[in-house]
CSV table of C-alpha atoms in Angstrom, one decimal:
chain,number,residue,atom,x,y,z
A,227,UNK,CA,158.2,78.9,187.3
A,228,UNK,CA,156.5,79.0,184.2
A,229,UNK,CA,155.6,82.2,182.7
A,230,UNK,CA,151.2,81.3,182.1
A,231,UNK,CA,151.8,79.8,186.1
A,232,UNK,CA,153.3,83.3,187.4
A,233,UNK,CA,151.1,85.3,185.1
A,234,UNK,CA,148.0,83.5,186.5
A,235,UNK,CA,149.3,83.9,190.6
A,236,UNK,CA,149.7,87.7,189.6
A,237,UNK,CA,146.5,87.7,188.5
A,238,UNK,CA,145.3,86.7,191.5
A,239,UNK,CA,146.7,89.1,193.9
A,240,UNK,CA,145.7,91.9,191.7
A,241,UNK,CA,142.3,90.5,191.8
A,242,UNK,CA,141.2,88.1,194.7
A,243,UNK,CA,138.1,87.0,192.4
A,244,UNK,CA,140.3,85.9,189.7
A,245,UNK,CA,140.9,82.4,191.0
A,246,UNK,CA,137.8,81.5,192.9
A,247,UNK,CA,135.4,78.9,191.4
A,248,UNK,CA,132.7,79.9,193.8
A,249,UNK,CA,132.9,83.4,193.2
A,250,UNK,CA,132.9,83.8,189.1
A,251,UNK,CA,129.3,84.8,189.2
A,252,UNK,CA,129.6,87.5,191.7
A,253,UNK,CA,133.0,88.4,189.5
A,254,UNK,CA,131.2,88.2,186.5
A,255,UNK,CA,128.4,90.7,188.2
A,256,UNK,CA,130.6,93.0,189.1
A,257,UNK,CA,133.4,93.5,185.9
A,258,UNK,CA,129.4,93.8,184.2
A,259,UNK,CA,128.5,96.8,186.6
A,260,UNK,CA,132.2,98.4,186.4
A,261,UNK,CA,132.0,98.2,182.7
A,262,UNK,CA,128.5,100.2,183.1
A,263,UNK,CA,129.8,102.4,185.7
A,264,UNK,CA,132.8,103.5,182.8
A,265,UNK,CA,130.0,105.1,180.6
A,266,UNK,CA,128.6,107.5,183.9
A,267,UNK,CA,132.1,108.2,185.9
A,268,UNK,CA,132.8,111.5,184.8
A,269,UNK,CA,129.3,113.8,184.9
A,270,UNK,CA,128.9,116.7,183.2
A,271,UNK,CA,128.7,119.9,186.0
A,272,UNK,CA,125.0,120.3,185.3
A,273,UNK,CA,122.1,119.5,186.2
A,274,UNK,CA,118.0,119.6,185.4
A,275,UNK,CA,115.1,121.5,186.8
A,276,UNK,CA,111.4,121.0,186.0
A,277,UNK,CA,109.9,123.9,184.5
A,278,UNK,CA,106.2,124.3,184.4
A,279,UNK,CA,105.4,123.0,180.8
A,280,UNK,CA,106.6,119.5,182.6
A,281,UNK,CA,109.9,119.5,180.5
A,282,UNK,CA,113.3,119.8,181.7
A,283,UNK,CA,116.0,122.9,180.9
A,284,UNK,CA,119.4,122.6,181.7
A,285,UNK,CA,120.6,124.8,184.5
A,286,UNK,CA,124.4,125.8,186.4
A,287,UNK,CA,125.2,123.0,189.1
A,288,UNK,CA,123.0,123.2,192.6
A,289,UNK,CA,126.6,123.1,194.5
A,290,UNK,CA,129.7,124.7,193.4
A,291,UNK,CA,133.0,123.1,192.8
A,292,UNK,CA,134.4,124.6,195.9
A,293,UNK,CA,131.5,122.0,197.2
A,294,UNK,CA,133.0,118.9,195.0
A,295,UNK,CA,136.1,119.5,195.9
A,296,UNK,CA,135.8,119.8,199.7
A,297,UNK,CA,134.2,115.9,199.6
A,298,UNK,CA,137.6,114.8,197.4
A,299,UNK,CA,139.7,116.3,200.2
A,300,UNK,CA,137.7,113.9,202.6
A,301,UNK,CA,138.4,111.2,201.1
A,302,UNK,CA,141.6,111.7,200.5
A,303,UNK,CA,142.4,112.2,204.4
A,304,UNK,CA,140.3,109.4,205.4
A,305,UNK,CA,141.7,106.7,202.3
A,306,UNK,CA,145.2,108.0,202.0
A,307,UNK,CA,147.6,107.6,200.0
A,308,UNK,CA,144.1,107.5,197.4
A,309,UNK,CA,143.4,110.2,195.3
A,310,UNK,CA,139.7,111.0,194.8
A,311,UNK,CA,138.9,113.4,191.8
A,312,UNK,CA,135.9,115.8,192.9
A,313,UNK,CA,133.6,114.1,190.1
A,314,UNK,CA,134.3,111.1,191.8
A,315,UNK,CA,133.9,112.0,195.1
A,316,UNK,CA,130.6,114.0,194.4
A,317,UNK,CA,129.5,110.7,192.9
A,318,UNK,CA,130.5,108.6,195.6
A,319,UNK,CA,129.0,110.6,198.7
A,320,UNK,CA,125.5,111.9,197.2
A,321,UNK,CA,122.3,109.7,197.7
A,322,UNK,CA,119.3,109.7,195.6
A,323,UNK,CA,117.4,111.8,197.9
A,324,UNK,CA,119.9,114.5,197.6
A,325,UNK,CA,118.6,118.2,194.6
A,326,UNK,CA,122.3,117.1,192.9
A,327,UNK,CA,121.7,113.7,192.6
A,328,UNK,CA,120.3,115.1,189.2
A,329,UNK,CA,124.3,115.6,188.1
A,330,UNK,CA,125.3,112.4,189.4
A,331,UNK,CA,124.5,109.7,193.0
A,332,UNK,CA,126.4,106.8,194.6
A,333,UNK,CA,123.6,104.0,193.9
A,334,UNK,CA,125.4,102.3,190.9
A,335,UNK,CA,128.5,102.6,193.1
A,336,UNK,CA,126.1,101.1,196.0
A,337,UNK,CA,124.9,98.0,193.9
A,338,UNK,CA,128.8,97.3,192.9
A,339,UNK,CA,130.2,97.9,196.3
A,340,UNK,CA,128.0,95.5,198.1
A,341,UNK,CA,128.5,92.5,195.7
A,342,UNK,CA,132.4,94.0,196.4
A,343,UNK,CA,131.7,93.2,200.5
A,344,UNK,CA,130.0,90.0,199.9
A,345,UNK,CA,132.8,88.2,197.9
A,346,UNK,CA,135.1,89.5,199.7
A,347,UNK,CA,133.8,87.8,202.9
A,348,UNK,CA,132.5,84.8,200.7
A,349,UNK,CA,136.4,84.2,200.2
A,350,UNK,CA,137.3,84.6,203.7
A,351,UNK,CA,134.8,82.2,205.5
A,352,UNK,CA,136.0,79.8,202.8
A,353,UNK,CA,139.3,79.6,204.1
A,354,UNK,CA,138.2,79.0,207.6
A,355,UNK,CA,137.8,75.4,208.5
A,356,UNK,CA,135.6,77.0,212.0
A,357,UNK,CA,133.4,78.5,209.5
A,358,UNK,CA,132.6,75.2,208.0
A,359,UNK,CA,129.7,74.2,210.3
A,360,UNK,CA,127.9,78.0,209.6
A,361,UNK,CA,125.9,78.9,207.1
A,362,UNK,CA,127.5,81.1,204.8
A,363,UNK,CA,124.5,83.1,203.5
A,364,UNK,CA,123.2,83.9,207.0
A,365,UNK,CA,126.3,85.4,208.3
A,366,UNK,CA,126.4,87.5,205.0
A,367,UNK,CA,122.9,88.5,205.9
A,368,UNK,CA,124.3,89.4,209.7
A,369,UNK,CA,127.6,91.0,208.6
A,370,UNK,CA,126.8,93.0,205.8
A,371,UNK,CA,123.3,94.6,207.2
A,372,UNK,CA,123.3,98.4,205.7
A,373,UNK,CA,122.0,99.4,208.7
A,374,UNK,CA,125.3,97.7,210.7
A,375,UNK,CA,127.3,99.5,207.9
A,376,UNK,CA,125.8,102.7,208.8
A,377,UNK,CA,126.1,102.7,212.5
A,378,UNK,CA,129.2,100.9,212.8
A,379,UNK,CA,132.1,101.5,209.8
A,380,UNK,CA,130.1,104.9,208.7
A,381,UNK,CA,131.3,107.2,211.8
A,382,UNK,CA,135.1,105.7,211.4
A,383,UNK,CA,135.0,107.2,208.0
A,384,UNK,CA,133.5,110.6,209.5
A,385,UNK,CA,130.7,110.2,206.9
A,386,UNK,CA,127.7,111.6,208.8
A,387,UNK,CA,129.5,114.9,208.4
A,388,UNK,CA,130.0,114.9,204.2
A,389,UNK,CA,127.3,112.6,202.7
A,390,UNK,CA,124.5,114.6,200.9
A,391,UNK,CA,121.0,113.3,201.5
A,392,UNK,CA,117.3,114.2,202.5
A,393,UNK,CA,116.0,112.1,205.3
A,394,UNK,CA,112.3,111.6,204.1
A,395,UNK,CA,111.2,112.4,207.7
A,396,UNK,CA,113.4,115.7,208.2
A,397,UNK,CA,111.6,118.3,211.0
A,398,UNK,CA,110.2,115.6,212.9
A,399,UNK,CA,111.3,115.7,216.5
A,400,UNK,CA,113.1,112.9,218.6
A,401,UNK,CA,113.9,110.3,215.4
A,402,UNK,CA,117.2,108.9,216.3
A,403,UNK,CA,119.8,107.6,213.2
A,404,UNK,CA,117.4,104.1,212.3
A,405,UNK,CA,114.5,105.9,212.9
A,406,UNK,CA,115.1,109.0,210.6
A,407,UNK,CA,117.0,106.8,207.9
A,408,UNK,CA,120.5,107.9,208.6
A,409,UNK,CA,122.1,104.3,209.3
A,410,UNK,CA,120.6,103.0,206.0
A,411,UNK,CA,121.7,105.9,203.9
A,412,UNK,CA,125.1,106.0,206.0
A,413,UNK,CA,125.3,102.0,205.3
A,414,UNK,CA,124.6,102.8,201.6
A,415,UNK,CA,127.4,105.7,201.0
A,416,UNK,CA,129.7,102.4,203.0
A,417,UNK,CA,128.9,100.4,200.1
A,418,UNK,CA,129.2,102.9,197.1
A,419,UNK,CA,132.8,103.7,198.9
A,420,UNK,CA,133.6,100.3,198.2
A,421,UNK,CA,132.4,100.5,194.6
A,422,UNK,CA,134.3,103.6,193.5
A,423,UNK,CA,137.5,102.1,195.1
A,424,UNK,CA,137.1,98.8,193.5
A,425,UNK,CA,135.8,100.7,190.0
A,426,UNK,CA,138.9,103.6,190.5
A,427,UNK,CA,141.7,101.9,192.7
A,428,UNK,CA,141.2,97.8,191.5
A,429,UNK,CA,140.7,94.6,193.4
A,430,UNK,CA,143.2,94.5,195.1
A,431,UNK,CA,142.6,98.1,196.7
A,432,UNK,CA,139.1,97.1,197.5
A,433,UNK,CA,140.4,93.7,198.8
A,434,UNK,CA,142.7,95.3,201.5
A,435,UNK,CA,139.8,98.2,202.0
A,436,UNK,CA,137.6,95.5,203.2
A,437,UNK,CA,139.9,93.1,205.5
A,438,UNK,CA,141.4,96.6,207.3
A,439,UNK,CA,138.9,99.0,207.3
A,440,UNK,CA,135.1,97.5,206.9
A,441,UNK,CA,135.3,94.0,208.8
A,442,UNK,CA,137.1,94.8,212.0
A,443,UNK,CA,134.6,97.4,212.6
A,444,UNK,CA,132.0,94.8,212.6
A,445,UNK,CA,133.4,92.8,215.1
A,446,UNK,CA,130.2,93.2,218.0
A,447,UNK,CA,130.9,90.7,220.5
A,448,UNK,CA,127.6,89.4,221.9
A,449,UNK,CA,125.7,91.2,219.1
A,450,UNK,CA,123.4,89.7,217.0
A,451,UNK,CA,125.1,91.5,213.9
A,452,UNK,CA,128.1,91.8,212.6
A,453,UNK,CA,130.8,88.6,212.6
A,454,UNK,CA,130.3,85.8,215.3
A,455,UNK,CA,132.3,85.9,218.3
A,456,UNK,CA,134.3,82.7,217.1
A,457,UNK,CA,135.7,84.3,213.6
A,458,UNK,CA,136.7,87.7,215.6
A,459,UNK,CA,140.6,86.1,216.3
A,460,UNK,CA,140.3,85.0,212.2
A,461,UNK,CA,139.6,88.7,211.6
A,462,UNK,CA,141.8,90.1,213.4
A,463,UNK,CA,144.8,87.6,211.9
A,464,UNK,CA,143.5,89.0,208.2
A,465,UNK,CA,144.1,92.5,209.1
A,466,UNK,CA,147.0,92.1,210.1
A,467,UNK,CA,148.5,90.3,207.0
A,468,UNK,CA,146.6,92.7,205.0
A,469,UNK,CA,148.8,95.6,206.7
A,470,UNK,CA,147.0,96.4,209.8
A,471,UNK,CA,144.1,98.9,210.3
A,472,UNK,CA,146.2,102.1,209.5
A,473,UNK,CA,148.2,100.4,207.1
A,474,UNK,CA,148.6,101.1,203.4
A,475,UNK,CA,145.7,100.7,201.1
A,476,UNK,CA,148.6,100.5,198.0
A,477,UNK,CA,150.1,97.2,197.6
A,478,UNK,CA,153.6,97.1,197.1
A,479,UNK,CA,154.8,95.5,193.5
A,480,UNK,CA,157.3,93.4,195.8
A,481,UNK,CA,154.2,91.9,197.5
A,482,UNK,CA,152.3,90.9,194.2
A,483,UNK,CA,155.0,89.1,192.1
């Protein structure tokens, strides 16, 4: 085997995207917003408070390290053998809506780690001759809804319990999760997880996050989200060659060359 022929397979199962003609936009999109993401990974442990002149002072952080650290140690029980640095985690599981989203929030991480998803299951209809006859774009739409995110990946990852927002309706009585905005933000920390693996961990991380952890929770038979009924066996296959749903997020260097 040539060496530029085994450099360019290599390639390729370090990074799925590498290789695929249809995807080099959505590549493209996303090495832009990691680049970008570079520049804001590590925030300083500060944040700003308006003062009455309508300025801003700097101030100590809203939420102490202790804080920061309990929300790596999540993530590192829930994404093992990954190691999430407390900057990073912080990062990762505070919405905008949060008082220390001022030091740092997860919507960069958001806007990378839903371009992440949609590739990702770009790539897998594409090698499924049964997908042929669907549109592509719609079951995107159907799979990927934040609000399916939220309700159905969200509670594997235990994230209703560590992620730091501010429903805009909070003290109204009888909302359940849509209606009080916790699927949507829930769907959004989903996404900004993906980010911040594919930004910390690589593709191929990312790749093997999403074909064992994010799609087989959004197999709803009978649903009108998540995958159709007639990809579920397809799905399930992927897992499994990806290392099952407990299996290793780590790829092996005997598996890549």
């Amino acid at each position: 085997m040539s060496r530029a022929l085994f450099s360019t397979r290599a390639r390729y199962a370090l990074d799925p995207l590498a290789s695929s003609p249809t995807c080099k936009s959505l590549r493209f999109s996303l090495v832009s917003t990691t680049r970008r993401l570079h520049v804001h990974a590590e925030t300083a442990p500060f944040t700003f408070h308006h003062v009455p002149e309508g300025g801003r002072r700097l101030t100590t952080p809203t939420s102490s390290p202790d804080t920061f650290s309990s929300l790596s140690q999540h993530l590192n029980q829930t994404f093992p053998p990954l190691k999430f640095s407390p900057e990073l985690a912080q990062r990762i599981l505070t919405h905008i809506s949060h008082r220390d989203s001022l030091i740092g929030h997860n919507s960069r991480f958001s806007f990378l780690g839903r371009r992440t998803l949609e590739a990702y299951l770009l790539l897998f209809l594409q090698g499924l001759p049964v997908a042929a006859e669907h549109d592509h774009a719609r079951i995107a739409d159907r799979v990927l809804n934040t609000h399916s995110l939220g309700e159905h990946v969200a509670p594997h990852w235990r994230l209703l319990d560590v992620m730091r927002w501010v429903s805009p309706l909070a003290g109204q009585p009888g909302l359940d999760g849509r209606e009080a905005g916790q699927y949507k933000v829930a769907g959004t920390t989903v996404e900004a997880i993906v980010g911040g693996i594919l930004h910390q961990f690589g593709g191929s991380v990312a790749h093997r996050l999403f074909h064992t952890r994010v799609l087989p929770q959004l197999l709803l038979p009978g649903s009108p989200f998540g995958l159709p009924d007639v990809l579920h066996a397809d799905a399930l296959k992927a897992a499994k060659h990806y290392g099952g749903l407990e299996g290793s997020l780590l790829v092996q260097s005997s598996q890549t060359s």
